[in-house]
XYZ file of C-alpha atoms in Angstrom:
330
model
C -1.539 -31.886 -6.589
C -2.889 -29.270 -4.509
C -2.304 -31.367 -1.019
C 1.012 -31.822 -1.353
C 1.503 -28.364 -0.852
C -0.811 -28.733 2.112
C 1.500 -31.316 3.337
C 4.562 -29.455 2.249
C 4.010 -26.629 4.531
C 1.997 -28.880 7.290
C 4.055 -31.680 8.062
C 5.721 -32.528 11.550
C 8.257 -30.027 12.642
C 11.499 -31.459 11.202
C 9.554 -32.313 7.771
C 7.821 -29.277 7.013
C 8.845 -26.597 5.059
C 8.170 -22.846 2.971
C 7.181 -22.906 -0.704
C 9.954 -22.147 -3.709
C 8.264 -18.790 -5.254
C 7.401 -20.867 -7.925
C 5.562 -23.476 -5.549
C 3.348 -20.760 -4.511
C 3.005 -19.380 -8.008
C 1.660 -23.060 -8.828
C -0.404 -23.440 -5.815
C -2.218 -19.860 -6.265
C -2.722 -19.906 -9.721
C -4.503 -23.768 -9.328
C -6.989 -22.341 -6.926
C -7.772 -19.699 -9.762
C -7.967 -21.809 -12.722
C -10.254 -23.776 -10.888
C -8.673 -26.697 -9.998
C -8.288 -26.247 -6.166
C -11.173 -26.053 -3.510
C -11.125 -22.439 -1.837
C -10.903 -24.696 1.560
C -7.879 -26.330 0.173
C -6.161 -22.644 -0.474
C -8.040 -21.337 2.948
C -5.814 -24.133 4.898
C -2.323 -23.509 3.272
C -2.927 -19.911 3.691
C -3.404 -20.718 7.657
C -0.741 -23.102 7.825
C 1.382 -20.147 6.475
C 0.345 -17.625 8.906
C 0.949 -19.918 11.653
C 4.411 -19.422 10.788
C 4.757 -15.766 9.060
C 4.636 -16.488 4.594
C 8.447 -15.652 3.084
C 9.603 -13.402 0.418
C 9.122 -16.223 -1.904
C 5.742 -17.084 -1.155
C 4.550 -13.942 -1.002
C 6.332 -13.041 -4.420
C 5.019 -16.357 -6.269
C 1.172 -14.737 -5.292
C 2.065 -11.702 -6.554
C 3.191 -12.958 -9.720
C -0.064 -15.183 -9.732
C -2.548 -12.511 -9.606
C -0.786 -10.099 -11.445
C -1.281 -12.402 -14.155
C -5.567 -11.378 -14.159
C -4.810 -8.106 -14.136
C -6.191 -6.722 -17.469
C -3.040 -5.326 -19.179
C -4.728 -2.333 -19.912
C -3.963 -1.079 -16.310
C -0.618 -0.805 -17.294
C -0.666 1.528 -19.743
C -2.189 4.141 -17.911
C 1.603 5.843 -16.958
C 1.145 6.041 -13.132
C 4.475 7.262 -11.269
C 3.486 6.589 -7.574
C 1.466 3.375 -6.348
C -0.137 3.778 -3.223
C -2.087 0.804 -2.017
C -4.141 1.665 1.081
C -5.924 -1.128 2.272
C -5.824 -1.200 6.863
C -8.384 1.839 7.006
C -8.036 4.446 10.149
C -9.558 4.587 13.154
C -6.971 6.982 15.984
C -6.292 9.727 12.836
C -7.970 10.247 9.798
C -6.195 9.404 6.535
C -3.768 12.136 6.266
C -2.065 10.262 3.204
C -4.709 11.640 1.487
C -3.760 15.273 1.458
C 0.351 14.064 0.657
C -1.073 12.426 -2.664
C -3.385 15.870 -3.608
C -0.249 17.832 -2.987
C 2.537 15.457 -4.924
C -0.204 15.195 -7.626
C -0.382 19.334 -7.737
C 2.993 19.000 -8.347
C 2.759 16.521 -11.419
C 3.162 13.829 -10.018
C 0.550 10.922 -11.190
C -0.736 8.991 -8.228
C -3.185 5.798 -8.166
C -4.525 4.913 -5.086
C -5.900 1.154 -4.477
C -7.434 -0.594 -1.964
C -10.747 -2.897 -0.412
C -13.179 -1.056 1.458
C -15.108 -3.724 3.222
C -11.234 -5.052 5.045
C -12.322 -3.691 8.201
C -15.423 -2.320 8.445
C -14.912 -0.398 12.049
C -12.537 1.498 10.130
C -12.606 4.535 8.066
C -11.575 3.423 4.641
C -9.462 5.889 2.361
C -12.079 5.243 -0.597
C -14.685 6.732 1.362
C -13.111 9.986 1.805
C -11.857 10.622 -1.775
C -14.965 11.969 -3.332
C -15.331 14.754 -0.918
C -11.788 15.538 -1.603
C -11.745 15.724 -5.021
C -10.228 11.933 -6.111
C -12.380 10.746 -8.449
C -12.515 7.028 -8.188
C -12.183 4.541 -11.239
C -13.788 1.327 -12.688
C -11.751 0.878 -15.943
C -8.611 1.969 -17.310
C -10.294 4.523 -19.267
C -11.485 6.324 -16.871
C -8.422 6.271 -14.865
C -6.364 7.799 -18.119
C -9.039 10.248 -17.808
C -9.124 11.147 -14.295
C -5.166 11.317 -13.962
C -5.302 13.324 -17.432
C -7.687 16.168 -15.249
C -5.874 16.077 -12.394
C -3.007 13.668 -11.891
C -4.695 11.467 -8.691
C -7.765 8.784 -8.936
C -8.556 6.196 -6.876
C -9.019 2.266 -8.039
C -11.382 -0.283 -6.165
C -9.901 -3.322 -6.292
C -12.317 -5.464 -7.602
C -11.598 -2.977 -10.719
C -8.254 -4.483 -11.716
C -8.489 -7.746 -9.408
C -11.754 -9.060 -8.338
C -10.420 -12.626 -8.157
C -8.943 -10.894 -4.951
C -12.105 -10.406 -3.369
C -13.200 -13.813 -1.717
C -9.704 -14.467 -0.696
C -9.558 -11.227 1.738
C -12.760 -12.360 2.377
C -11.548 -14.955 4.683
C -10.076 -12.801 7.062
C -13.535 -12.710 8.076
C -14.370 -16.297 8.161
C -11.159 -17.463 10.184
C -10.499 -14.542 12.605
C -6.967 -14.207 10.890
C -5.269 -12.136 7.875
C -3.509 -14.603 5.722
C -0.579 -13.419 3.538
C -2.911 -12.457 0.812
C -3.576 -9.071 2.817
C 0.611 -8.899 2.509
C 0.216 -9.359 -1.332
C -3.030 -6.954 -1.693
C -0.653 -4.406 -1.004
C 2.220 -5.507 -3.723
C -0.095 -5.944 -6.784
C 0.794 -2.693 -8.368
C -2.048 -3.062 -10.750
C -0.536 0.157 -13.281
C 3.267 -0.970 -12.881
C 4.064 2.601 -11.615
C 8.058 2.928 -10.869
C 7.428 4.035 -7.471
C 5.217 2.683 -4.595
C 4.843 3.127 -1.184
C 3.330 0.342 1.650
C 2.484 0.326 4.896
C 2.541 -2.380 6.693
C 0.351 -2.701 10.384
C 2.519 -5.614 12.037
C 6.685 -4.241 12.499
C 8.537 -6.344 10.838
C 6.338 -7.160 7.469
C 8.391 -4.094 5.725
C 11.153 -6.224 5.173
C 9.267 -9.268 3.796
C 7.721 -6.065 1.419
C 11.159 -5.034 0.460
C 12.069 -8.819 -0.179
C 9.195 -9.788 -2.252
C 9.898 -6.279 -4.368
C 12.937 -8.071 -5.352
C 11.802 -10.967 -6.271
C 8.963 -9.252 -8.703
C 11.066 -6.762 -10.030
C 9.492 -3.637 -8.519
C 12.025 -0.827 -9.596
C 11.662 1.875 -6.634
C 9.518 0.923 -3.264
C 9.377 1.459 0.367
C 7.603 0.138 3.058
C 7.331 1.018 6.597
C 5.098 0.213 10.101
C 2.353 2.860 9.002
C -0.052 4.747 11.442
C -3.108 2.237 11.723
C -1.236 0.101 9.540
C -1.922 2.785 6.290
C 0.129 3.840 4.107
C 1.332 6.637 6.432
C 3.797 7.761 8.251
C 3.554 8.631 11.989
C 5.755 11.378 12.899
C 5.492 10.653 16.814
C 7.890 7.690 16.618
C 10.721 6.997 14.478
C 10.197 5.258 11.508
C 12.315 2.070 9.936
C 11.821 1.950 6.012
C 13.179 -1.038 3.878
C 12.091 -1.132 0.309
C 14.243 -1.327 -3.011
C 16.012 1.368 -5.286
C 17.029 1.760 -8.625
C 19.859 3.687 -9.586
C 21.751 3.562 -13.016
C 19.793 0.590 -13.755
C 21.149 -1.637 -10.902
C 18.276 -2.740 -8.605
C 18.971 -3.013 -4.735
C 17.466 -3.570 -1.499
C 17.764 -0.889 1.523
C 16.744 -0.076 4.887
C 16.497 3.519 6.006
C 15.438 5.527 9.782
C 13.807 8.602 10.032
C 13.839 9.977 13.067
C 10.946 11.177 15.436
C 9.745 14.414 13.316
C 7.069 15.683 16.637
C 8.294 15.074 20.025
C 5.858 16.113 22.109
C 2.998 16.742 20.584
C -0.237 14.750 21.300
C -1.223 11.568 18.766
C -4.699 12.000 20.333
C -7.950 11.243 18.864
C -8.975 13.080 16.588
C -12.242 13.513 14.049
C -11.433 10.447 11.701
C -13.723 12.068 8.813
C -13.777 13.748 5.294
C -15.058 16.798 6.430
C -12.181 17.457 8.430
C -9.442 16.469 6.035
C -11.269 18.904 4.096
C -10.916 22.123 6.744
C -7.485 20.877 7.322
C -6.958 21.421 3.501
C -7.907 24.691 3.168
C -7.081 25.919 6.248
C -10.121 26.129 8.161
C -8.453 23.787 11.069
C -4.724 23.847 12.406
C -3.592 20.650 12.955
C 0.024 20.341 13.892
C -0.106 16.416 13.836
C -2.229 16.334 10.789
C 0.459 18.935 8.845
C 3.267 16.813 10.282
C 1.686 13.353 8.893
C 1.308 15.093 5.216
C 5.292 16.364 5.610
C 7.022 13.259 6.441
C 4.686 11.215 4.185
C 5.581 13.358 1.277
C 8.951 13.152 2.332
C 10.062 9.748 1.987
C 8.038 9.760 -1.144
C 10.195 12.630 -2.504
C 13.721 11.043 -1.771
C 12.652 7.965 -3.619
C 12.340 10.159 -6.562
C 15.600 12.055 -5.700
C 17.570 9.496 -3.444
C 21.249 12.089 -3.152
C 18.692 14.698 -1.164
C 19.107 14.448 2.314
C 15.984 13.805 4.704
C 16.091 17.483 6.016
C 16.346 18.511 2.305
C 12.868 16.087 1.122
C 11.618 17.226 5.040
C 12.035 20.948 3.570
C 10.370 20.509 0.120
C 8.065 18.882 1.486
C 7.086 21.479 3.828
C 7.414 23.724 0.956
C 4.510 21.942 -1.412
C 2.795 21.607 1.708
C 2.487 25.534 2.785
C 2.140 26.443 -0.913
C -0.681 23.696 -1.865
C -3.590 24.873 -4.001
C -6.443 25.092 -1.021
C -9.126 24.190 -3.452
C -10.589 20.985 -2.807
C -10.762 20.125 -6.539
C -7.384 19.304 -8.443
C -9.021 19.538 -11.726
């Protein structure tokens, strides 16, 4: 069964064609139950990047592995997903110091990602001890963690370890394969809001698409700095995602405009240690406070969509100025 969805997908020009969501649901979810060679999965995935995966492909994943996702991660009552899974190398991970400030402010925030994508890269999970994030192997200890101080971070072969050999491959063949698109999109705690970054422009709309498909409620995604979940205030920004107001679900696309003009995106120390001056003021960054700003910002109008982006630009500035400089949020 498996090869005809090889030979869907890898047929002559005028035969081939994408999978139905539910096609891909079928063809993942073989490969898990064990009746699919990970060489059969490794070529469909190829054949698919060859050609860019669809909404509907990426969406029947999704729905595939959120399926082995111990249920338990959902009750945890997360409001903000934030997958981070590209790493930094030009800037540290400034997304870091949004989500301590938003979760100062109540807000619950899980964090999620794989370490070992990119190993020439400085991974968010290896900064969040030093800041404070507490990182978590079970739902209980994330109910915990978010219970002291409203962030944690989740490894993700915590909640999806199926996941692992699959990214994995990246490795083998030189190539992501949409399976880094759907890493992103798991949403292991079904928080109402997330936010993505994508690396390659273009990808946010097949994010925004797939949220539709798999019923995310409130999400945005946008060509990050690095590819993380960040935004980059030196250039303008194009955000598509999908919004939920009055109970109607809908898709929309959003600009912010350039937030620094001129200054410098320049190297800079791409380490814990710094974030952590940054934080409490030891270091002025003007990039660095801009990053935290606009990141919170577009978070912040998801949660109040009639503000205007100078209004979420100004609160977040606010939070951001006012932040507990402690490195602890407990």
């Amino acid at each position: 069964m498996f090869s005809e969805y090889i030979k869907l997908t890898g047929r002559g020009e005028k035969g081939r064609r994408s999978l139905t969501q539910t096609e891909a649901y079928d063809a993942l979810s073989s490969y898990l139950n064990g009746d699919a060679e990970l060489l059969q999965l490794a070529v469909l995935l190829m054949l698919q990047r060859v050609r860019c995966e669809t909404d509907e492909e990426a969406a029947g994943y999704i729905v595939a592995l959120r399926e082995r996702i111990d249920a338990q991660w959902k009750t945890i009552q997360a409001d903000i997903d934030w997958p981070c899974f590209a790493g930094k190398k030009r800037q540290p991970p400034w997304l870091i110091l949004a989500a301590k400030v938003l979760a100062g402010q109540g807000k619950r925030i899980v964090l999620h990602g794989y370490a070992a994508v990119d190993a020439i890269k400085y991974q968010v999970e290896t900064a969040c001890p030093d800041l404070g994030i507490k990182i978590a192997h079970s739902p209980e200890e994330a109910k915990q963690y978010l219970q002291e101080s409203n962030i944690c971070y989740l490894p993700l072969e915590s909640y999806c370890p199926e996941l692992l050999p699959l990214l994995d491959l990246r490795a083998k063949v030189g190539l992501r394969t949409p399976l880094n698109t759907v890493a992103r999109s798991l949403n292991p705690t079904q928080a109402p809001y997330a936010i993505h970054g994508v690396f390659h422009k273009g990808y946010e709309k097949l994010h925004a698409q797939a949220a539709l498909l798999t019923a995310e409620t409130n999400m945005i995604a946008f060509k990050g700095e690095g590819g993380e979940s960040e935004i980059n205030p030196r250039v303008s920004t194009d955000i598509c995602g999908v919004q939920t107001i009055a109970g109607k679900t809908t898709y929309i696309e959003q600009e912010w405009p350039t937030y620094l003009n001129e200054t410098s995106g320049a190297h800079t120390e791409v380490s814990a240690e710094y974030l952590q001056k940054v934080w409490q003021g030891d270091i002025d960054d003007s990039y660095g406070d801009a990053a935290v700003v606009c990141t919170m910002a577009v978070i912040l109008q998801q949660f109040e969509p009639l503000k205007t982006q100078d209004e979420c630009l100004t609160l977040a500035t606010q939070y951001w100025q006012s932040r507990d400089k402690s490195v602890s949020n407990s």
